[in-house]
Amino acid sequence: MNYNEAKLKLEAAGQEQLLNFYEELDEKEQETLLRQIDETDFSVVSQIGEQGGGKRGSFAPLAAMQRDEIVSREKEFRELGIKALQEGKAAALLLAGGMGTRLGSDNPKGMYDIGETKHVYIFQRIIENLLEVVKEAGTVPRLFIMTSESNHEATVSFLKEHKYFGYEEEKILFFRQAMAPACDKNGKVFLESKGRIAVSPNGNAGWFTSLLRAGYGELIDKEGIEWINIFAVDNVLQRILDPVFLGATIQAKVSTGSKVVRKNAPDEKVGVMCLEDGRPSIVEYYELSKEMMEARDEKGESAYNYGVILNYLFHLPELKKIAGNALPYHVVEKKIKHIDGSGTLIEPETPNGFKFEQLVLDMIHELDSCLPFEVIREKEFAPIKNLKGVDSVDTAKELLKLNGIEL
Ligand code: UTP
């Protein structure tokens, strides 16, 4: 794309400010900026003011498989899950493309050290959890790691330096997720520097298209991988490729399985698994009507009682069928570093603009069936989102200690 073409594209999108410093750049920098303008989809900005994901359909409860059933059928599920693992049918996929802005560290979130008397990195906790399954099944599943342009180098070199915390190197495959532009509250896309547009990872639903774009579709087919367990980087207690969850999901013949926890209060700020127009979906806490909060199941318990923890199993044959479906972009308010009109770097202390993300929950809604699988919160859910307070380093440390993990 040449300068004139870039100017036309930006004028049409109302983003001419991105060429403000063009004359000050050297030839190489100019070329890089023009390429970035060419590759960026500015239409996402039109999502501002829209209710993320558009108008919602009609909600109905989706019963979860509860602990009593899981415990009574554990042996059957475990055997099925172990068999699938031993046949190489299941892989893990770590979503580590996020920026972790709430934690406030410049490093990838997985590099955060939660140890007290020794180093205990978030990545280490995750891999150690996965290694328990490796030991039980006697096989090493593929571990895909999704990074982003912003944290790829740091993530790869950190894990290499720490010898992948004991995971077999050949089984780990990294790939980068796609990026989307970030803008101010009026929809004007920021410049990160004079020759670079501010972009951020395009949300955790980017994982499947980015995985295929990285060329791993063929390897997945060749190796006969049928199930992928995607999971967030920040839950330091979660079980990954849990054979019981895998077995229960396979046995239920569904397109996707979702680990869920019982809500700790009717208004807890967590997305709840449900049906929307007959398809699996996740209703956000602020979308729950009074009627939904009061609805009861046949046991007399709240019918919308199971919150998602970003640990899902996807059945690839079904996922491939919906791979081409466009997912909506959600507008997320964030702190965005940028340069102002005079070229001065601004590092905001409070959210100053928007990023655009596609979310896994919309992917689930494209599929036709889901098994919500109950896990015990205190044993499997210790997310690290913030430095202090709710879902923080402090709360996660406490939960780890309760589970006998030395820090
Ligand atoms: P969060 O929603 O907590 O976002 O991600 P975040 O970017 O990590 O953190 P904040 O909001 O800036 O503080 C949940 C999971 O999804 C991954 C994250 O790495 C985390 O595992 N994620 C999020 C991606 O992989 N890509 C994205 O674009 C966004």
CSV table of C-alpha atoms and ligand atoms in Angstrom, one decimal:
chain,number,residue,atom,x,y,z
A,1,MET,CA,0.0,0.0,0.0
A,2,ASN,CA,1.4,3.4,-0.9
A,3,TYR,CA,0.9,6.7,0.9
A,4,ASN,CA,-2.0,7.9,-1.2
A,5,GLU,CA,-3.9,4.6,-0.8
A,6,ALA,CA,-3.2,4.6,3.0
A,7,LYS,CA,-4.5,8.2,3.2
A,8,LEU,CA,-7.7,7.2,1.3
A,9,LYS,CA,-8.3,4.2,3.5
A,10,LEU,CA,-7.8,6.3,6.7
A,11,GLU,CA,-10.1,9.1,5.4
A,12,ALA,CA,-12.8,6.6,4.7
A,13,ALA,CA,-12.4,5.2,8.3
A,14,GLY,CA,-12.1,8.7,9.9
A,15,GLN,CA,-8.6,7.9,11.2
A,16,GLU,CA,-6.3,10.4,9.3
A,17,GLN,CA,-4.5,11.2,12.5
A,18,LEU,CA,-2.4,8.0,12.1
A,19,LEU,CA,-0.3,9.8,9.4
A,20,ASN,CA,0.4,12.9,11.5
A,21,PHE,CA,4.0,12.1,12.0
A,22,TYR,CA,4.6,10.3,8.6
A,23,GLU,CA,7.0,13.0,7.4
A,24,GLU,CA,9.3,12.6,10.5
A,25,LEU,CA,9.8,8.8,9.8
A,26,ASP,CA,12.7,7.3,7.9
A,27,GLU,CA,11.9,5.3,4.8
A,28,LYS,CA,11.8,1.9,6.6
A,29,GLU,CA,9.5,3.2,9.3
A,30,GLN,CA,7.2,4.7,6.7
A,31,GLU,CA,7.0,1.4,5.0
A,32,THR,CA,6.2,-0.4,8.2
A,33,LEU,CA,3.5,2.1,9.1
A,34,LEU,CA,1.9,1.8,5.6
A,35,ARG,CA,1.9,-2.0,5.9
A,36,GLN,CA,0.3,-1.8,9.3
A,37,ILE,CA,-2.4,0.5,7.9
A,38,ASP,CA,-3.0,-1.9,5.1
A,39,GLU,CA,-3.3,-4.9,7.5
A,40,THR,CA,-5.6,-3.2,10.1
A,41,ASP,CA,-9.3,-3.6,10.1
A,42,PHE,CA,-10.6,-0.2,11.4
A,43,SER,CA,-14.2,-1.2,11.1
A,44,VAL,CA,-14.1,-2.8,14.6
A,45,VAL,CA,-14.2,0.8,16.0
A,46,SER,CA,-17.8,1.1,14.9
A,47,GLN,CA,-18.7,-1.4,17.7
A,48,ILE,CA,-18.4,1.5,20.3
A,49,GLY,CA,-21.8,2.1,21.8
A,50,GLU,CA,-23.1,-1.2,20.7
A,51,GLN,CA,-24.0,-3.8,23.3
A,52,GLY,CA,-21.2,-6.3,22.8
A,53,GLY,CA,-22.3,-9.2,20.7
A,54,GLY,CA,-25.6,-7.5,19.7
A,55,LYS,CA,-29.1,-8.2,20.9
A,56,ARG,CA,-29.5,-11.3,23.1
A,57,GLY,CA,-32.0,-14.0,22.5
A,58,SER,CA,-34.2,-15.7,25.0
A,59,PHE,CA,-32.5,-17.5,27.9
A,60,ALA,CA,-33.3,-20.8,29.5
A,61,PRO,CA,-31.4,-22.8,32.1
A,62,LEU,CA,-28.9,-25.5,31.1
A,63,ALA,CA,-28.5,-28.1,33.8
A,64,ALA,CA,-24.9,-28.8,34.9
A,65,MET,CA,-23.5,-32.2,35.7
A,66,GLN,CA,-23.2,-31.9,39.4
A,67,ARG,CA,-20.6,-33.3,41.9
A,68,ASP,CA,-22.8,-36.2,43.1
A,69,GLU,CA,-23.2,-37.6,39.6
A,70,ILE,CA,-19.5,-36.9,38.8
A,71,VAL,CA,-18.3,-38.7,42.0
A,72,SER,CA,-20.6,-41.7,41.4
A,73,ARG,CA,-19.4,-42.1,37.8
A,74,GLU,CA,-15.8,-41.0,38.3
A,75,LYS,CA,-14.2,-44.4,37.5
A,76,GLU,CA,-16.1,-44.7,34.2
A,77,PHE,CA,-15.3,-41.1,33.1
A,78,ARG,CA,-11.6,-41.3,34.2
A,79,GLU,CA,-11.0,-44.5,32.2
A,80,LEU,CA,-12.6,-42.9,29.1
A,81,GLY,CA,-10.5,-39.8,29.5
A,82,ILE,CA,-7.2,-41.7,30.1
A,83,LYS,CA,-7.9,-43.8,27.0
A,84,ALA,CA,-8.4,-40.7,24.9
A,85,LEU,CA,-5.2,-39.2,26.2
A,86,GLN,CA,-3.2,-42.4,25.6
A,87,GLU,CA,-4.6,-42.5,22.0
A,88,GLY,CA,-3.3,-38.9,21.5
A,89,LYS,CA,-6.8,-37.6,20.9
A,90,ALA,CA,-6.6,-34.6,23.3
A,91,ALA,CA,-4.4,-31.6,23.4
A,92,ALA,CA,-4.1,-28.6,25.8
A,93,LEU,CA,-4.1,-25.0,24.6
A,94,LEU,CA,-2.9,-22.2,26.9
A,95,LEU,CA,-4.5,-18.8,26.3
A,96,ALA,CA,-1.6,-16.5,27.0
A,97,GLY,CA,-2.2,-13.7,24.5
A,98,GLY,CA,-3.8,-11.3,27.0
A,99,MET,CA,-2.0,-8.2,28.2
A,100,GLY,CA,-2.8,-8.7,32.0
A,101,THR,CA,-3.1,-4.9,32.4
A,102,ARG,CA,-5.0,-5.3,35.7
A,103,LEU,CA,-2.0,-7.1,37.3
A,104,GLY,CA,0.1,-4.1,36.3
A,105,SER,CA,3.3,-5.9,35.2
A,106,ASP,CA,4.9,-5.3,31.9
A,107,ASN,CA,5.9,-9.0,31.6
A,108,PRO,CA,3.6,-11.7,30.3
A,109,LYS,CA,1.2,-12.7,33.2
A,110,GLY,CA,2.6,-16.2,33.3
A,111,MET,CA,6.0,-14.8,34.3
A,112,TYR,CA,4.6,-13.4,37.5
A,113,ASP,CA,6.2,-15.0,40.6
A,114,ILE,CA,3.8,-15.8,43.4
A,115,GLY,CA,6.4,-17.6,45.5
A,116,GLU,CA,7.3,-16.5,49.0
A,117,THR,CA,10.2,-18.7,50.0
A,118,LYS,CA,11.1,-19.8,46.5
A,119,HIS,CA,10.2,-19.0,42.9
A,120,VAL,CA,6.7,-20.1,41.9
A,121,TYR,CA,5.8,-18.6,38.6
A,122,ILE,CA,2.3,-18.7,37.2
A,123,PHE,CA,3.5,-20.7,34.1
A,124,GLN,CA,5.3,-23.1,36.4
A,125,ARG,CA,2.0,-23.8,38.4
A,126,ILE,CA,0.1,-24.4,35.2
A,127,ILE,CA,2.7,-26.8,33.8
A,128,GLU,CA,3.1,-28.6,37.1
A,129,ASN,CA,-0.7,-29.2,37.1
A,130,LEU,CA,-0.5,-30.6,33.6
A,131,LEU,CA,2.4,-32.8,34.5
A,132,GLU,CA,0.2,-34.6,37.0
A,133,VAL,CA,-2.0,-35.8,34.1
A,134,VAL,CA,1.1,-36.7,32.1
A,135,LYS,CA,2.2,-38.9,35.0
A,136,GLU,CA,-1.3,-40.5,35.4
A,137,ALA,CA,-1.8,-41.2,31.7
A,138,GLY,CA,1.8,-42.0,30.9
A,139,THR,CA,1.8,-39.9,27.8
A,140,VAL,CA,2.7,-36.3,27.0
A,141,PRO,CA,-0.1,-34.5,25.2
A,142,ARG,CA,0.5,-31.6,22.8
A,143,LEU,CA,0.6,-28.2,24.5
A,144,PHE,CA,-0.2,-25.3,22.3
A,145,ILE,CA,0.6,-21.9,23.7
A,146,MET,CA,-1.1,-18.8,22.2
A,147,THR,CA,0.9,-15.6,22.6
A,148,SER,CA,0.5,-12.2,21.0
A,149,GLU,CA,2.8,-9.9,19.1
A,150,SER,CA,3.3,-8.0,22.3
A,151,ASN,CA,4.5,-10.9,24.5
A,152,HIS,CA,5.7,-13.6,22.2
A,153,GLU,CA,9.4,-13.2,22.5
A,154,ALA,CA,9.3,-12.8,26.3
A,155,THR,CA,7.1,-15.8,26.8
A,156,VAL,CA,9.1,-18.1,24.5
A,157,SER,CA,12.5,-17.1,26.0
A,158,PHE,CA,11.2,-17.3,29.6
A,159,LEU,CA,9.9,-20.8,29.2
A,160,LYS,CA,13.0,-21.9,27.3
A,161,GLU,CA,15.2,-20.5,30.0
A,162,HIS,CA,13.3,-22.5,32.6
A,163,LYS,CA,13.4,-25.6,30.5
A,164,TYR,CA,9.6,-25.5,30.1
A,165,PHE,CA,9.3,-26.4,33.8
A,166,GLY,CA,9.8,-30.1,33.0
A,167,TYR,CA,7.4,-30.3,30.0
A,168,GLU,CA,8.8,-32.1,26.9
A,169,GLU,CA,10.0,-29.3,24.6
A,170,GLU,CA,9.0,-31.1,21.4
A,171,LYS,CA,5.4,-31.3,22.5
A,172,ILE,CA,5.1,-27.5,22.9
A,173,LEU,CA,4.0,-25.4,20.0
A,174,PHE,CA,3.7,-21.6,20.1
A,175,PHE,CA,1.6,-19.4,17.9
A,176,ARG,CA,0.7,-15.7,17.9
A,177,GLN,CA,-2.9,-14.5,17.9
A,178,ALA,CA,-4.2,-11.7,15.6
A,179,MET,CA,-4.3,-8.0,16.8
A,180,ALA,CA,-7.0,-5.3,16.6
A,181,PRO,CA,-6.6,-1.5,16.8
A,182,ALA,CA,-7.1,0.3,20.1
A,183,CYS,CA,-8.7,3.8,20.2
A,184,ASP,CA,-9.7,6.7,22.5
A,185,LYS,CA,-13.2,7.1,23.8
A,186,ASN,CA,-14.2,9.0,20.6
A,187,GLY,CA,-13.2,6.1,18.4
A,188,LYS,CA,-9.9,7.7,17.2
A,189,VAL,CA,-7.3,5.0,16.9
A,190,PHE,CA,-4.1,5.7,19.0
A,191,LEU,CA,-0.6,5.8,17.8
A,192,GLU,CA,1.7,3.8,20.1
A,193,SER,CA,4.7,5.7,18.6
A,194,LYS,CA,5.1,8.0,15.6
A,195,GLY,CA,5.4,5.1,13.2
A,196,ARG,CA,3.2,2.5,14.9
A,197,ILE,CA,-0.5,2.1,15.4
A,198,ALA,CA,-1.6,1.0,18.9
A,199,VAL,CA,-2.9,-2.5,18.6
A,200,SER,CA,-3.9,-5.2,21.2
A,201,PRO,CA,-4.7,-8.9,21.0
A,202,ASN,CA,-8.1,-9.5,19.5
A,203,GLY,CA,-9.6,-11.5,22.3
A,204,ASN,CA,-9.4,-15.0,23.5
A,205,ALA,CA,-11.8,-16.3,20.8
A,206,GLY,CA,-9.0,-15.6,18.3
A,207,TRP,CA,-7.4,-18.9,19.3
A,208,PHE,CA,-8.9,-21.2,16.7
A,209,THR,CA,-8.5,-19.1,13.6
A,210,SER,CA,-5.0,-18.1,14.8
A,211,LEU,CA,-4.1,-21.7,15.4
A,212,LEU,CA,-5.2,-22.6,11.8
A,213,ARG,CA,-3.5,-19.6,10.4
A,214,ALA,CA,-0.3,-20.7,12.0
A,215,GLY,CA,-0.6,-23.9,10.0
A,216,TYR,CA,-1.3,-26.3,12.8
A,217,GLY,CA,-4.5,-27.7,11.2
A,218,GLU,CA,-2.6,-30.3,9.3
A,219,LEU,CA,-0.6,-31.5,12.3
A,220,ILE,CA,-3.8,-31.8,14.3
A,221,ASP,CA,-5.4,-33.9,11.6
A,222,LYS,CA,-2.3,-36.0,11.2
A,223,GLU,CA,-1.9,-36.7,14.9
A,224,GLY,CA,-5.6,-37.5,15.2
A,225,ILE,CA,-6.3,-34.8,17.9
A,226,GLU,CA,-10.0,-34.6,18.4
A,227,TRP,CA,-10.4,-32.6,21.6
A,228,ILE,CA,-8.7,-29.3,22.7
A,229,ASN,CA,-8.8,-28.1,26.3
A,230,ILE,CA,-8.4,-24.4,26.2
A,231,PHE,CA,-7.6,-22.6,29.5
A,232,ALA,CA,-6.7,-19.2,30.9
A,233,VAL,CA,-3.2,-18.4,32.0
A,234,ASP,CA,-4.3,-17.0,35.4
A,235,ASN,CA,-6.1,-19.8,37.2
A,236,VAL,CA,-3.2,-21.3,39.2
A,237,LEU,CA,-5.3,-24.1,40.6
A,238,GLN,CA,-7.0,-25.4,37.6
A,239,ARG,CA,-6.8,-29.0,36.4
A,240,ILE,CA,-5.8,-29.2,32.7
A,241,LEU,CA,-6.8,-32.1,30.5
A,242,ASP,CA,-8.5,-33.5,33.6
A,243,PRO,CA,-9.3,-37.1,32.5
A,244,VAL,CA,-12.7,-37.1,34.4
A,245,PHE,CA,-13.8,-34.0,32.6
A,246,LEU,CA,-12.6,-35.3,29.3
A,247,GLY,CA,-14.3,-38.6,29.8
A,248,ALA,CA,-17.6,-37.1,30.9
A,249,THR,CA,-17.6,-34.7,27.9
A,250,ILE,CA,-16.8,-37.5,25.4
A,251,GLN,CA,-19.5,-39.7,27.0
A,252,ALA,CA,-22.1,-36.9,26.8
A,253,LYS,CA,-21.4,-36.7,23.0
A,254,VAL,CA,-21.5,-32.9,23.1
A,255,SER,CA,-19.5,-30.3,21.0
A,256,THR,CA,-18.1,-28.6,24.0
A,257,GLY,CA,-17.6,-29.1,27.8
A,258,SER,CA,-17.2,-26.3,30.2
A,259,LYS,CA,-15.9,-26.4,33.8
A,260,VAL,CA,-18.2,-24.5,36.0
A,261,VAL,CA,-18.3,-23.5,39.7
A,262,ARG,CA,-21.4,-23.0,41.9
A,263,LYS,CA,-21.9,-19.2,42.3
A,264,ASN,CA,-21.0,-17.9,45.7
A,265,ALA,CA,-23.8,-15.3,45.6
A,266,PRO,CA,-26.8,-14.7,43.3
A,267,ASP,CA,-25.1,-11.5,42.1
A,268,GLU,CA,-21.6,-12.8,41.8
A,269,LYS,CA,-19.8,-11.1,38.9
A,270,VAL,CA,-19.4,-14.2,36.8
A,271,GLY,CA,-20.8,-15.4,33.4
A,272,VAL,CA,-23.3,-18.2,33.8
A,273,MET,CA,-23.8,-21.2,31.5
A,274,CYS,CA,-27.3,-21.3,30.0
A,275,LEU,CA,-29.2,-21.8,26.8
A,276,GLU,CA,-29.9,-18.9,24.5
A,277,ASP,CA,-32.5,-19.6,21.8
A,278,GLY,CA,-31.9,-23.2,22.4
A,279,ARG,CA,-28.1,-23.1,22.0
A,280,PRO,CA,-25.4,-23.1,24.7
A,281,SER,CA,-24.5,-19.6,25.8
A,282,ILE,CA,-23.2,-17.6,28.7
A,283,VAL,CA,-25.2,-14.9,30.3
A,284,GLU,CA,-23.3,-12.1,32.0
A,285,TYR,CA,-24.1,-11.3,35.6
A,286,TYR,CA,-25.5,-7.9,34.7
A,287,GLU,CA,-27.8,-9.5,32.1
A,288,LEU,CA,-29.6,-11.7,34.7
A,289,SER,CA,-33.1,-10.5,35.2
A,290,LYS,CA,-34.9,-10.7,38.6
A,291,GLU,CA,-36.9,-13.5,37.1
A,292,MET,CA,-33.8,-15.4,36.1
A,293,MET,CA,-32.2,-14.9,39.5
A,294,GLU,CA,-35.3,-16.3,41.2
A,295,ALA,CA,-35.8,-19.3,38.8
A,296,ARG,CA,-35.3,-22.7,40.5
A,297,ASP,CA,-34.4,-26.1,39.2
A,298,GLU,CA,-36.2,-29.4,40.2
A,299,LYS,CA,-34.0,-29.6,43.3
A,300,GLY,CA,-35.1,-26.1,44.4
A,301,GLU,CA,-31.7,-24.6,43.6
A,302,SER,CA,-31.1,-21.5,41.6
A,303,ALA,CA,-31.5,-22.5,37.9
A,304,TYR,CA,-28.7,-20.1,36.8
A,305,ASN,CA,-26.2,-21.2,39.4
A,306,TYR,CA,-23.0,-22.2,37.5
A,307,GLY,CA,-20.3,-19.8,36.6
A,308,VAL,CA,-17.7,-20.4,33.9
A,309,ILE,CA,-14.0,-20.4,34.7
A,310,LEU,CA,-12.5,-20.3,31.2
A,311,ASN,CA,-11.6,-24.0,31.0
A,312,TYR,CA,-13.4,-25.6,28.0
A,313,LEU,CA,-13.1,-28.7,25.9
A,314,PHE,CA,-13.9,-28.3,22.2
A,315,HIS,CA,-14.6,-31.1,19.9
A,316,LEU,CA,-12.6,-30.3,16.7
A,317,PRO,CA,-14.9,-31.8,14.1
A,318,GLU,CA,-17.7,-29.5,15.2
A,319,LEU,CA,-15.4,-26.5,15.7
A,320,LYS,CA,-14.2,-26.8,12.1
A,321,LYS,CA,-17.7,-26.5,10.8
A,322,ILE,CA,-18.1,-23.1,12.5
A,323,ALA,CA,-14.6,-21.8,11.9
A,324,GLY,CA,-15.7,-19.5,9.1
A,325,ASN,CA,-18.5,-17.9,11.2
A,326,ALA,CA,-17.8,-14.2,12.0
A,327,LEU,CA,-17.8,-13.6,15.8
A,328,PRO,CA,-18.9,-10.2,17.2
A,329,TYR,CA,-16.3,-7.8,18.7
A,330,HIS,CA,-16.8,-6.7,22.3
A,331,VAL,CA,-15.7,-3.2,23.4
A,332,VAL,CA,-13.5,-3.3,26.5
A,333,GLU,CA,-12.5,-0.2,28.4
A,334,LYS,CA,-8.7,-0.3,29.2
A,335,LYS,CA,-5.6,1.8,29.9
A,336,ILE,CA,-3.8,2.3,26.6
A,337,LYS,CA,-0.3,3.7,26.3
A,338,HIS,CA,-0.1,6.0,23.4
A,339,ILE,CA,1.5,9.3,22.1
A,340,ASP,CA,-0.6,12.4,22.0
A,341,GLY,CA,-0.8,15.0,19.2
A,342,SER,CA,2.6,16.5,20.1
A,343,GLY,CA,4.3,13.1,20.1
A,344,THR,CA,4.5,12.8,23.9
A,345,LEU,CA,4.2,9.4,25.5
A,346,ILE,CA,1.1,9.1,27.7
A,347,GLU,CA,0.9,6.3,30.3
A,348,PRO,CA,-2.6,6.5,31.7
A,349,GLU,CA,-3.4,5.6,35.3
A,350,THR,CA,-7.1,5.0,34.6
A,351,PRO,CA,-8.9,3.5,31.5
A,352,ASN,CA,-8.6,6.0,28.7
A,353,GLY,CA,-9.9,4.1,25.7
A,354,PHE,CA,-11.2,0.9,24.1
A,355,LYS,CA,-9.8,-2.3,22.9
A,356,PHE,CA,-11.8,-4.8,20.8
A,357,GLU,CA,-12.1,-8.5,21.7
A,358,GLN,CA,-13.8,-11.6,20.4
A,359,LEU,CA,-14.7,-13.8,23.3
A,360,VAL,CA,-14.8,-17.6,23.7
A,361,LEU,CA,-18.4,-17.3,25.0
A,362,ASP,CA,-19.6,-16.3,21.5
A,363,MET,CA,-17.8,-19.3,20.0
A,364,ILE,CA,-19.7,-21.6,22.4
A,365,HIS,CA,-22.9,-20.1,21.2
A,366,GLU,CA,-22.1,-21.1,17.6
A,367,LEU,CA,-22.0,-24.8,18.7
A,368,ASP,CA,-25.0,-26.9,19.3
A,369,SER,CA,-24.4,-28.6,22.6
A,370,CYS,CA,-22.4,-28.2,25.8
A,371,LEU,CA,-21.9,-30.1,29.1
A,372,PRO,CA,-21.4,-27.8,32.1
A,373,PHE,CA,-19.3,-29.8,34.5
A,374,GLU,CA,-19.2,-28.8,38.1
A,375,VAL,CA,-15.9,-28.5,39.9
A,376,ILE,CA,-15.2,-27.4,43.5
A,377,ARG,CA,-14.3,-23.8,43.5
A,378,GLU,CA,-11.8,-24.0,46.4
A,379,LYS,CA,-9.9,-26.8,44.6
A,380,GLU,CA,-9.9,-25.6,41.1
A,381,PHE,CA,-10.5,-21.8,40.8
A,382,ALA,CA,-7.8,-19.4,41.9
A,383,PRO,CA,-7.7,-16.7,39.2
A,384,ILE,CA,-5.1,-13.9,39.4
A,385,LYS,CA,-6.6,-10.9,37.8
A,386,ASN,CA,-5.6,-8.1,40.2
A,387,LEU,CA,-2.7,-7.3,42.5
A,388,LYS,CA,-4.9,-6.9,45.5
A,389,GLY,CA,-8.5,-7.6,46.5
A,390,VAL,CA,-10.9,-9.9,44.6
A,391,ASP,CA,-9.3,-12.5,42.3
A,392,SER,CA,-5.8,-11.3,43.2
A,393,VAL,CA,-2.4,-12.5,44.0
A,394,ASP,CA,-3.3,-12.6,47.7
A,395,THR,CA,-6.5,-14.6,47.3
A,396,ALA,CA,-4.8,-17.1,44.9
A,397,LYS,CA,-1.9,-17.6,47.4
A,398,GLU,CA,-4.3,-18.3,50.2
A,399,LEU,CA,-6.1,-20.9,48.0
A,400,LEU,CA,-2.9,-22.5,46.9
A,401,LYS,CA,-1.8,-22.9,50.6
A,402,LEU,CA,-5.2,-24.4,51.4
A,403,ASN,CA,-4.5,-27.0,48.8
A,404,GLY,CA,-1.1,-27.8,50.2
A,405,ILE,CA,1.0,-26.1,47.6
A,406,GLU,CA,4.2,-24.6,49.0
A,407,LEU,CA,5.0,-21.1,48.0
B,1,UTP,P1,-8.6,-11.6,30.6
B,1,UTP,O1,-9.9,-11.4,30.2
B,1,UTP,O2,-8.3,-11.7,32.1
B,1,UTP,O3,-7.7,-10.4,30.0
B,1,UTP,O4,-8.0,-12.9,29.9
B,1,UTP,P2,-6.1,-10.1,30.1
B,1,UTP,O5,-5.8,-9.3,28.9
B,1,UTP,O6,-5.3,-11.3,30.4
B,1,UTP,O7,-6.0,-9.2,31.4
B,1,UTP,P3,-6.5,-7.7,31.7
B,1,UTP,O8,-8.0,-7.6,31.5
B,1,UTP,O9,-5.8,-6.8,30.7
B,1,UTP,O10,-6.1,-7.4,33.1
B,1,UTP,C1,-8.5,-14.2,30.2
B,1,UTP,C2,-7.6,-15.2,29.5
B,1,UTP,O11,-7.7,-15.0,28.1
B,1,UTP,C3,-6.4,-14.7,27.6
B,1,UTP,C4,-5.5,-14.2,28.7
B,1,UTP,O12,-4.2,-14.4,28.5
B,1,UTP,C5,-6.1,-15.0,29.9
B,1,UTP,O13,-5.5,-16.3,29.9
B,1,UTP,N1,-6.5,-13.7,26.5
B,1,UTP,C6,-7.2,-12.6,26.6
B,1,UTP,C7,-5.8,-14.0,25.3
B,1,UTP,O14,-5.2,-15.1,25.2
B,1,UTP,N2,-5.9,-13.1,24.3
B,1,UTP,C8,-6.6,-12.0,24.4
B,1,UTP,O15,-6.7,-11.2,23.4
B,1,UTP,C9,-7.3,-11.7,25.6
